Short mmCIF file of N, CA and C in Angstrom, two decimals:
data_model
loop_
_atom_site.label_atom_id
_atom_site.label_comp_id
_atom_site.label_asym_id
_atom_site.label_seq_id
_atom_site.Cartn_x
_atom_site.Cartn_y
_atom_site.Cartn_z
N MET V 45 -20.01 -57.81 8.68
CA MET V 45 -20.10 -57.32 7.45
C MET V 45 -20.70 -55.99 7.39
N GLN V 46 -21.55 -55.56 8.35
CA GLN V 46 -22.30 -54.43 8.38
C GLN V 46 -21.38 -53.16 8.66
N PHE V 47 -20.39 -53.24 9.42
CA PHE V 47 -19.38 -52.14 9.89
C PHE V 47 -18.70 -51.60 8.61
N PRO V 48 -17.91 -52.65 7.94
CA PRO V 48 -17.07 -52.02 6.76
C PRO V 48 -17.97 -51.34 5.67
N SER V 49 -19.12 -51.79 5.44
CA SER V 49 -19.92 -51.19 4.26
C SER V 49 -20.33 -49.83 4.79
N ARG V 50 -20.70 -49.66 6.00
CA ARG V 50 -21.23 -48.45 6.57
C ARG V 50 -19.99 -47.46 6.71
N ALA V 51 -18.81 -47.88 7.12
CA ALA V 51 -17.67 -47.02 7.19
C ALA V 51 -17.35 -46.58 5.70
N LEU V 52 -17.35 -47.48 4.67
CA LEU V 52 -17.04 -47.02 3.30
C LEU V 52 -18.08 -45.97 2.87
N ARG V 53 -19.36 -46.15 3.19
CA ARG V 53 -20.38 -45.15 2.82
C ARG V 53 -20.07 -43.87 3.51
N VAL V 54 -19.74 -43.73 4.70
CA VAL V 54 -19.41 -42.56 5.46
C VAL V 54 -18.24 -41.81 4.80
N VAL V 55 -17.08 -42.64 4.68
CA VAL V 55 -15.84 -42.05 4.05
C VAL V 55 -16.18 -41.64 2.60
N GLY V 56 -16.89 -42.42 1.87
CA GLY V 56 -17.24 -42.01 0.56
C GLY V 56 -18.00 -40.81 0.47
N GLY V 57 -19.04 -40.62 1.36
CA GLY V 57 -19.82 -39.43 1.45
C GLY V 57 -18.97 -38.22 1.72
N ILE V 58 -18.10 -38.35 2.75
CA ILE V 58 -17.17 -37.12 3.05
C ILE V 58 -16.37 -36.81 1.88
N LEU V 59 -15.78 -37.75 1.14
CA LEU V 59 -14.90 -37.41 -0.01
C LEU V 59 -15.81 -36.69 -1.06
N VAL V 60 -16.99 -37.21 -1.32
CA VAL V 60 -17.86 -36.65 -2.32
C VAL V 60 -18.25 -35.19 -1.94
N ALA V 61 -18.44 -34.97 -0.68
CA ALA V 61 -18.90 -33.65 -0.22
C ALA V 61 -17.57 -32.70 -0.32
N TYR V 62 -16.47 -33.15 0.01
CA TYR V 62 -15.21 -32.40 -0.12
C TYR V 62 -15.04 -32.04 -1.55
N ALA V 63 -15.11 -33.10 -2.44
CA ALA V 63 -14.90 -32.82 -3.89
C ALA V 63 -15.83 -31.74 -4.41
N LEU V 64 -17.13 -31.81 -4.00
CA LEU V 64 -18.06 -30.79 -4.61
C LEU V 64 -17.71 -29.47 -4.06
N LEU V 65 -17.36 -29.37 -2.83
CA LEU V 65 -17.03 -28.04 -2.18
C LEU V 65 -15.75 -27.48 -2.91
N VAL V 66 -14.76 -28.17 -3.11
CA VAL V 66 -13.58 -27.70 -3.80
C VAL V 66 -13.82 -27.42 -5.26
N ALA V 67 -14.61 -28.20 -5.95
CA ALA V 67 -14.91 -27.95 -7.30
C ALA V 67 -15.75 -26.79 -7.54
N THR V 68 -16.54 -26.31 -6.66
CA THR V 68 -17.40 -25.24 -6.86
C THR V 68 -16.66 -23.89 -6.44
N HIS V 69 -15.47 -24.01 -5.79
CA HIS V 69 -14.69 -22.85 -5.37
C HIS V 69 -13.40 -22.79 -6.06
N LEU V 70 -13.28 -23.37 -7.25
CA LEU V 70 -12.02 -23.24 -8.06
C LEU V 70 -10.88 -23.74 -7.30
N GLY V 71 -10.97 -24.75 -6.53
CA GLY V 71 -9.77 -25.34 -5.88
C GLY V 71 -9.55 -24.78 -4.47
N GLU V 72 -10.21 -23.71 -4.24
CA GLU V 72 -10.05 -23.08 -2.94
C GLU V 72 -11.10 -23.66 -1.93
N PHE V 73 -10.48 -24.05 -0.80
CA PHE V 73 -11.46 -24.66 0.28
C PHE V 73 -11.00 -23.90 1.57
N TRP V 74 -11.94 -23.64 2.40
CA TRP V 74 -11.84 -22.68 3.52
C TRP V 74 -10.44 -22.66 4.21
N PRO V 75 -9.89 -23.74 4.76
CA PRO V 75 -8.70 -23.60 5.54
C PRO V 75 -7.54 -22.94 4.77
N PHE V 76 -7.47 -23.21 3.48
CA PHE V 76 -6.41 -22.59 2.68
C PHE V 76 -6.70 -21.33 2.03
N SER V 77 -7.89 -20.93 1.74
CA SER V 77 -8.35 -19.62 1.10
C SER V 77 -7.95 -18.50 1.88
N ILE V 78 -7.87 -18.61 3.34
CA ILE V 78 -7.72 -17.41 4.15
C ILE V 78 -6.13 -17.03 4.28
N TYR V 79 -5.33 -17.90 3.80
CA TYR V 79 -3.84 -17.62 3.87
C TYR V 79 -3.44 -17.37 2.49
N PRO V 80 -2.90 -16.04 2.30
CA PRO V 80 -2.48 -15.55 1.07
C PRO V 80 -1.40 -16.50 0.33
N MET V 81 -0.53 -17.20 1.19
CA MET V 81 0.38 -18.09 0.60
C MET V 81 -0.23 -19.13 -0.26
N PHE V 82 -1.43 -19.51 0.10
CA PHE V 82 -2.20 -20.48 -0.64
C PHE V 82 -3.08 -19.90 -1.73
N SER V 83 -3.83 -18.90 -1.33
CA SER V 83 -4.83 -18.35 -2.20
C SER V 83 -4.29 -17.25 -3.20
N GLN V 84 -3.18 -16.77 -3.06
CA GLN V 84 -2.60 -15.77 -4.11
C GLN V 84 -1.21 -16.01 -4.46
N ALA V 85 -0.77 -17.23 -4.36
CA ALA V 85 0.56 -17.63 -4.85
C ALA V 85 0.72 -17.30 -6.25
N GLY V 86 1.81 -16.64 -6.57
CA GLY V 86 2.11 -16.39 -8.00
C GLY V 86 1.54 -15.09 -8.46
N ASN V 87 0.61 -14.51 -7.73
CA ASN V 87 0.08 -13.16 -8.15
C ASN V 87 1.02 -12.09 -7.81
N PRO V 88 1.00 -10.94 -8.69
CA PRO V 88 1.86 -9.85 -8.48
C PRO V 88 1.40 -9.22 -6.97
N TRP V 89 2.40 -8.67 -6.29
CA TRP V 89 2.23 -8.13 -5.05
C TRP V 89 2.72 -6.69 -5.00
N THR V 90 2.25 -5.81 -4.07
CA THR V 90 2.67 -4.51 -3.90
C THR V 90 2.80 -4.21 -2.49
N ARG V 91 3.98 -3.66 -2.03
CA ARG V 91 4.19 -3.19 -0.69
C ARG V 91 4.84 -1.83 -0.66
N ALA V 92 5.21 -1.44 0.46
CA ALA V 92 5.77 0.01 0.54
C ALA V 92 7.20 -0.12 1.25
N VAL V 93 8.03 0.81 0.73
CA VAL V 93 9.37 0.90 1.40
C VAL V 93 9.52 2.38 1.72
N VAL V 94 10.04 2.72 2.83
CA VAL V 94 10.30 4.10 3.22
C VAL V 94 11.79 4.30 3.38
N ARG V 95 12.41 5.29 2.76
CA ARG V 95 13.90 5.46 2.85
C ARG V 95 14.10 6.78 3.51
N LYS V 96 15.09 7.02 4.33
CA LYS V 96 15.44 8.29 4.91
C LYS V 96 16.63 8.82 4.16
N LEU V 97 16.50 10.02 3.59
CA LEU V 97 17.56 10.71 2.92
C LEU V 97 18.32 11.55 3.80
N PRO V 98 19.57 11.95 3.36
CA PRO V 98 20.35 12.78 4.13
C PRO V 98 19.66 14.17 4.28
N SER V 99 19.72 14.81 5.37
CA SER V 99 19.07 16.14 5.54
C SER V 99 19.58 17.19 4.55
N GLN V 100 20.70 17.06 4.02
CA GLN V 100 21.25 18.00 3.02
C GLN V 100 20.93 17.66 1.62
N ALA V 101 20.15 16.56 1.36
CA ALA V 101 19.71 16.08 0.11
C ALA V 101 18.81 17.22 -0.65
N ASP V 102 19.19 17.46 -1.93
CA ASP V 102 18.35 18.38 -2.65
C ASP V 102 17.31 17.78 -3.37
N PRO V 103 16.10 17.98 -3.02
CA PRO V 103 14.87 17.31 -3.55
C PRO V 103 14.67 17.51 -5.08
N ASP V 104 15.29 18.61 -5.60
CA ASP V 104 15.28 18.94 -7.20
C ASP V 104 16.14 18.02 -7.86
N THR V 105 17.13 17.26 -7.26
CA THR V 105 18.06 16.49 -7.91
C THR V 105 17.74 14.98 -7.81
N LEU V 106 16.72 14.60 -7.13
CA LEU V 106 16.35 13.31 -6.86
C LEU V 106 15.75 12.71 -8.14
N SER V 107 16.02 11.41 -8.28
CA SER V 107 15.48 10.71 -9.52
C SER V 107 14.22 10.01 -9.09
N TRP V 108 13.19 10.25 -10.01
CA TRP V 108 11.93 9.65 -9.76
C TRP V 108 11.68 8.38 -10.59
N ASP V 109 12.93 7.88 -11.16
CA ASP V 109 12.69 6.62 -11.98
C ASP V 109 12.73 5.42 -11.10
N ALA V 110 11.95 4.38 -11.65
CA ALA V 110 11.80 3.09 -10.98
C ALA V 110 13.21 2.44 -10.91
N VAL V 111 13.57 1.85 -9.77
CA VAL V 111 14.88 1.15 -9.48
C VAL V 111 14.63 -0.11 -8.89
N SER V 112 15.71 -0.81 -8.89
CA SER V 112 15.71 -2.18 -8.18
C SER V 112 15.97 -1.85 -6.68
N LEU V 113 15.67 -2.90 -5.83
CA LEU V 113 15.89 -2.74 -4.32
C LEU V 113 17.27 -2.37 -3.95
N GLN V 114 18.14 -2.84 -4.76
CA GLN V 114 19.69 -2.62 -4.47
C GLN V 114 20.07 -1.19 -4.66
N ASP V 115 19.30 -0.49 -5.54
CA ASP V 115 19.66 0.93 -5.97
C ASP V 115 18.79 1.90 -5.31
N LEU V 116 18.05 1.58 -4.23
CA LEU V 116 17.29 2.58 -3.50
C LEU V 116 18.23 3.70 -2.82
N PRO V 117 17.89 4.86 -2.93
CA PRO V 117 18.73 5.99 -2.22
C PRO V 117 18.38 5.99 -0.81
N GLY V 118 19.37 6.48 -0.12
CA GLY V 118 19.12 6.72 1.34
C GLY V 118 19.31 5.43 2.22
N THR V 119 18.85 5.45 3.47
CA THR V 119 18.95 4.40 4.39
C THR V 119 17.51 3.83 4.77
N SER V 120 17.40 2.77 5.23
CA SER V 120 16.09 2.22 5.59
C SER V 120 15.50 3.05 6.70
N TYR V 121 14.27 3.39 6.72
CA TYR V 121 13.59 4.08 7.74
C TYR V 121 12.79 3.12 8.63
N PRO V 122 13.12 2.86 9.84
CA PRO V 122 12.40 1.88 10.65
C PRO V 122 11.11 2.34 11.17
N VAL V 123 10.06 1.80 10.50
CA VAL V 123 8.65 2.21 10.78
C VAL V 123 8.10 1.73 12.13
N ALA V 124 8.39 0.50 12.53
CA ALA V 124 7.94 -0.17 13.70
C ALA V 124 8.50 0.61 14.99
N PRO V 125 9.77 0.84 14.98
CA PRO V 125 10.34 1.47 16.21
C PRO V 125 9.64 2.97 16.33
N LYS V 126 9.25 3.52 15.22
CA LYS V 126 8.64 4.88 15.42
C LYS V 126 7.24 4.85 15.60
N GLY V 127 6.63 3.61 15.85
CA GLY V 127 5.24 3.46 16.10
C GLY V 127 4.21 3.55 15.09
N ILE V 128 4.90 3.32 13.79
CA ILE V 128 4.08 3.41 12.58
C ILE V 128 3.82 1.88 12.25
N ASN V 129 2.60 1.51 11.91
CA ASN V 129 2.31 0.19 11.33
C ASN V 129 2.57 -0.06 9.90
N GLN V 130 3.41 -1.01 9.63
CA GLN V 130 3.96 -1.07 8.31
C GLN V 130 2.72 -1.48 7.29
N ASN V 131 1.80 -2.08 7.74
CA ASN V 131 0.53 -2.40 6.89
C ASN V 131 -0.20 -1.08 6.65
N ASP V 132 -0.26 -0.20 7.51
CA ASP V 132 -0.91 1.04 7.11
C ASP V 132 -0.27 1.86 5.99
N VAL V 133 1.11 1.82 6.03
CA VAL V 133 1.88 2.47 5.04
C VAL V 133 1.61 1.64 3.70
N ALA V 134 1.79 0.39 3.82
CA ALA V 134 1.50 -0.46 2.60
C ALA V 134 0.10 -0.27 2.01
N ASN V 135 -0.83 -0.25 2.84
CA ASN V 135 -2.23 -0.02 2.38
C ASN V 135 -2.39 1.37 1.69
N TYR V 136 -1.84 2.39 2.26
CA TYR V 136 -1.94 3.71 1.58
C TYR V 136 -1.33 3.66 0.23
N VAL V 137 -0.10 3.06 0.10
CA VAL V 137 0.67 3.04 -1.14
C VAL V 137 0.05 2.12 -2.13
N SER V 138 -0.32 1.04 -1.75
CA SER V 138 -0.88 0.03 -2.68
C SER V 138 -2.32 0.12 -3.04
N LYS V 139 -3.09 0.69 -2.24
CA LYS V 139 -4.57 0.75 -2.62
C LYS V 139 -4.96 2.13 -2.94
N THR V 140 -4.20 3.19 -3.09
CA THR V 140 -4.57 4.46 -3.39
C THR V 140 -4.60 4.42 -4.95
N ASP V 141 -5.77 4.78 -5.60
CA ASP V 141 -5.88 4.87 -6.97
C ASP V 141 -5.60 6.24 -7.47
N ARG V 142 -6.00 7.36 -6.63
CA ARG V 142 -5.61 8.66 -7.09
C ARG V 142 -5.17 9.36 -5.69
N TRP V 143 -3.99 10.09 -5.75
CA TRP V 143 -3.49 10.73 -4.73
C TRP V 143 -4.16 12.13 -4.62
N THR V 144 -5.12 12.19 -3.74
CA THR V 144 -5.79 13.58 -3.46
C THR V 144 -4.91 14.12 -2.28
N ASP V 145 -5.37 15.48 -2.00
CA ASP V 145 -4.67 16.18 -0.89
C ASP V 145 -4.91 15.29 0.48
N GLU V 146 -6.24 14.91 0.61
CA GLU V 146 -6.48 14.25 1.84
C GLU V 146 -5.69 12.95 1.99
N ARG V 147 -5.47 12.16 0.90
CA ARG V 147 -4.82 10.89 0.98
C ARG V 147 -3.29 11.22 1.32
N VAL V 148 -2.77 12.20 0.63
CA VAL V 148 -1.35 12.66 0.89
C VAL V 148 -1.14 13.08 2.33
N GLN V 149 -2.09 13.82 2.88
CA GLN V 149 -1.85 14.36 4.19
C GLN V 149 -2.18 13.15 5.29
N GLY V 150 -2.97 12.25 4.89
CA GLY V 150 -3.27 11.06 5.64
C GLY V 150 -2.04 10.25 5.86
N LEU V 151 -1.31 10.07 4.74
CA LEU V 151 -0.06 9.27 4.69
C LEU V 151 0.97 10.06 5.48
N ARG V 152 1.06 11.28 5.27
CA ARG V 152 2.13 12.16 5.99
C ARG V 152 1.86 12.14 7.45
N SER V 153 0.63 12.15 7.84
CA SER V 153 0.32 12.24 9.26
C SER V 153 0.74 10.93 9.98
N LEU V 154 0.89 9.84 9.30
CA LEU V 154 1.50 8.58 9.86
C LEU V 154 2.91 8.87 10.38
N PHE V 155 3.67 9.61 9.64
CA PHE V 155 5.07 9.92 9.94
C PHE V 155 5.21 11.12 10.85
N THR V 156 4.35 12.00 10.93
CA THR V 156 4.55 13.30 11.64
C THR V 156 3.67 13.33 13.04
N LYS V 157 2.86 12.32 13.21
CA LYS V 157 2.02 12.41 14.43
C LYS V 157 2.92 12.16 15.60
N GLY V 158 2.97 13.24 16.32
CA GLY V 158 3.71 13.32 17.62
C GLY V 158 5.27 13.49 17.41
N ARG V 159 5.66 13.77 16.15
CA ARG V 159 7.16 13.89 15.89
C ARG V 159 7.31 14.75 14.80
N THR V 160 8.52 15.34 14.58
CA THR V 160 8.79 16.17 13.43
C THR V 160 9.83 15.42 12.54
N LEU V 161 9.79 15.67 11.36
CA LEU V 161 10.88 15.12 10.36
C LEU V 161 11.99 15.86 10.45
N SER V 162 13.21 15.17 10.78
CA SER V 162 14.47 15.74 10.79
C SER V 162 15.11 15.71 9.33
N SER V 163 14.73 14.77 8.60
CA SER V 163 15.32 14.62 7.23
C SER V 163 14.23 14.11 6.37
N PRO V 164 14.32 14.29 4.94
CA PRO V 164 13.27 13.82 4.04
C PRO V 164 13.09 12.35 4.14
N LEU V 165 11.97 12.00 3.78
CA LEU V 165 11.59 10.53 3.73
C LEU V 165 11.01 10.31 2.32
N PHE V 166 11.55 9.28 1.61
CA PHE V 166 11.10 9.00 0.28
C PHE V 166 10.33 7.62 0.38
N VAL V 167 8.99 7.76 -0.03
CA VAL V 167 8.21 6.60 0.08
C VAL V 167 8.14 5.87 -1.39
N PHE V 168 8.42 4.62 -1.49
CA PHE V 168 8.44 3.78 -2.70
C PHE V 168 7.18 2.84 -2.73
N ARG V 169 6.75 2.62 -3.86
CA ARG V 169 5.76 1.53 -4.07
C ARG V 169 6.65 0.27 -4.73
N VAL V 170 6.70 -0.74 -3.97
CA VAL V 170 7.54 -1.92 -4.40
C VAL V 170 6.58 -3.02 -5.02
N ARG V 171 6.81 -3.33 -6.17
CA ARG V 171 6.00 -4.37 -6.96
C ARG V 171 6.84 -5.54 -7.33
N GLY V 172 6.36 -6.70 -6.99
CA GLY V 172 6.96 -7.91 -7.37
C GLY V 172 6.16 -8.75 -8.28
N THR V 173 6.74 -9.27 -9.33
CA THR V 173 5.86 -10.25 -10.22
C THR V 173 6.78 -11.42 -10.46
N LEU V 174 6.00 -12.48 -10.79
CA LEU V 174 6.62 -13.79 -10.95
C LEU V 174 7.03 -13.85 -12.51
N GLU V 175 8.21 -14.00 -12.73
CA GLU V 175 8.76 -14.15 -14.20
C GLU V 175 9.56 -15.49 -14.25
N THR V 176 9.01 -16.44 -14.99
CA THR V 176 9.46 -17.79 -15.23
C THR V 176 9.80 -18.36 -13.82
N ASP V 177 11.10 -18.35 -13.56
CA ASP V 177 11.56 -19.06 -12.30
C ASP V 177 12.07 -18.11 -11.25
N SER V 178 11.90 -16.77 -11.42
CA SER V 178 12.32 -15.83 -10.42
C SER V 178 11.26 -14.79 -10.19
N VAL V 179 11.55 -13.88 -9.26
CA VAL V 179 10.70 -12.80 -8.89
C VAL V 179 11.30 -11.46 -9.32
N ALA V 180 10.81 -10.67 -10.11
CA ALA V 180 11.19 -9.37 -10.51
C ALA V 180 10.61 -8.32 -9.58
N VAL V 181 11.47 -7.55 -8.91
CA VAL V 181 11.04 -6.62 -7.94
C VAL V 181 11.49 -5.06 -8.36
N THR V 182 10.52 -4.22 -8.60
CA THR V 182 10.86 -2.83 -8.90
C THR V 182 10.28 -1.84 -7.80
N ALA V 183 11.09 -0.80 -7.56
CA ALA V 183 10.64 0.24 -6.54
C ALA V 183 10.38 1.49 -7.29
N THR V 184 9.10 2.04 -7.22
CA THR V 184 8.84 3.30 -7.85
C THR V 184 8.58 4.31 -6.78
N PRO V 185 9.30 5.44 -6.89
CA PRO V 185 9.06 6.47 -5.92
C PRO V 185 7.62 7.00 -6.05
N VAL V 186 6.97 7.31 -4.95
CA VAL V 186 5.61 7.81 -4.96
C VAL V 186 5.55 9.27 -4.29
N LEU V 187 6.10 9.30 -3.11
CA LEU V 187 6.05 10.64 -2.43
C LEU V 187 7.39 10.93 -1.82
N LEU V 188 7.59 12.21 -1.67
CA LEU V 188 8.79 12.67 -0.84
C LEU V 188 8.28 13.59 0.19
N PHE V 189 8.54 13.28 1.42
CA PHE V 189 8.13 14.03 2.63
C PHE V 189 9.39 14.75 3.19
N ALA V 190 9.51 16.04 2.95
CA ALA V 190 10.60 16.84 3.47
C ALA V 190 9.99 17.52 4.73
N PRO V 191 10.80 17.90 5.64
CA PRO V 191 10.27 18.57 6.86
C PRO V 191 9.27 19.65 6.65
N ASP V 192 9.34 20.45 5.61
CA ASP V 192 8.42 21.53 5.33
C ASP V 192 7.48 21.31 4.11
N THR V 193 7.82 20.37 3.27
CA THR V 193 7.03 20.21 1.95
C THR V 193 6.73 18.77 1.70
N THR V 194 5.85 18.53 0.82
CA THR V 194 5.47 17.18 0.33
C THR V 194 5.42 17.31 -1.23
N ARG V 195 6.16 16.25 -1.93
CA ARG V 195 6.28 16.13 -3.33
C ARG V 195 5.63 14.95 -3.74
N LEU V 196 4.79 14.95 -4.76
CA LEU V 196 4.30 13.80 -5.41
C LEU V 196 5.12 13.47 -6.58
N HIS V 197 5.14 12.16 -7.00
CA HIS V 197 5.78 11.79 -8.21
C HIS V 197 5.35 12.72 -9.36
N PRO V 198 6.36 13.17 -10.15
CA PRO V 198 5.95 14.15 -11.16
C PRO V 198 5.06 13.52 -12.38
N SER V 199 5.14 12.30 -12.53
CA SER V 199 4.37 11.61 -13.62
C SER V 199 3.04 11.36 -13.16
N SER V 200 2.03 11.86 -13.91
CA SER V 200 0.53 11.54 -13.56
C SER V 200 0.26 10.05 -13.61
N THR V 201 0.83 9.30 -14.38
CA THR V 201 0.65 7.83 -14.49
C THR V 201 1.09 7.19 -13.17
N ALA V 202 2.26 7.47 -12.76
CA ALA V 202 2.84 6.90 -11.51
C ALA V 202 2.05 7.37 -10.23
N ARG V 203 1.45 8.52 -10.35
CA ARG V 203 0.64 9.17 -9.21
C ARG V 203 -0.73 8.45 -9.21
N THR V 204 -1.38 8.18 -10.24
CA THR V 204 -2.86 7.96 -10.19
C THR V 204 -3.14 6.29 -10.23
N VAL V 205 -2.25 5.56 -10.84
CA VAL V 205 -2.73 4.23 -10.91
C VAL V 205 -1.77 3.25 -10.07
N ALA V 206 -2.19 3.01 -8.90
CA ALA V 206 -1.41 2.12 -7.98
C ALA V 206 -1.14 0.71 -8.37
N SER V 207 -2.00 0.17 -9.20
CA SER V 207 -1.88 -1.25 -9.59
C SER V 207 -1.07 -1.46 -10.82
N ALA V 208 -0.77 -0.45 -11.57
CA ALA V 208 -0.10 -0.56 -12.84
C ALA V 208 1.42 -0.85 -12.55
N PRO V 209 2.06 -1.65 -13.30
CA PRO V 209 3.49 -1.89 -13.13
C PRO V 209 4.19 -0.63 -13.56
N PRO V 210 5.29 -0.36 -12.91
CA PRO V 210 6.08 0.78 -13.26
C PRO V 210 6.64 0.76 -14.62
N SER V 211 6.64 2.01 -15.28
CA SER V 211 7.00 2.10 -16.68
C SER V 211 8.63 2.13 -16.80
#
């Protein structure tokens, strides 16, 4: 009779400790909190998309309006084959609160380090939000890197607040 009561006390103690740990961390417990799919599910997310425009594209006629993923101009620019880390681009775009000259040049250097631009690159901030039973995704242009110039989004709101939803 000694073994079952001791086993019940051990199991009960483990369950109490687990309940206290989970209760004090708002339902987050270590093995799950390090994975964003568990700890950030349902939160809005921001990533970056880079599009290659035709070399004859006129930068003055480009639209700086937010669009859906299906309406993005140009073709996909493959960052990994060019030796560019997608997370570096996404961090620049999503975590920059204010685009200073240093930040713009830092992002541009990711694309021009060891290579020249043959055609313009359009960098978009892509934001996804959960709406009822689907995800709404919008892409807002942030920067245009032409071979010889760099243009920032003309709207100061789109340039300065990375976490705000597109207007």
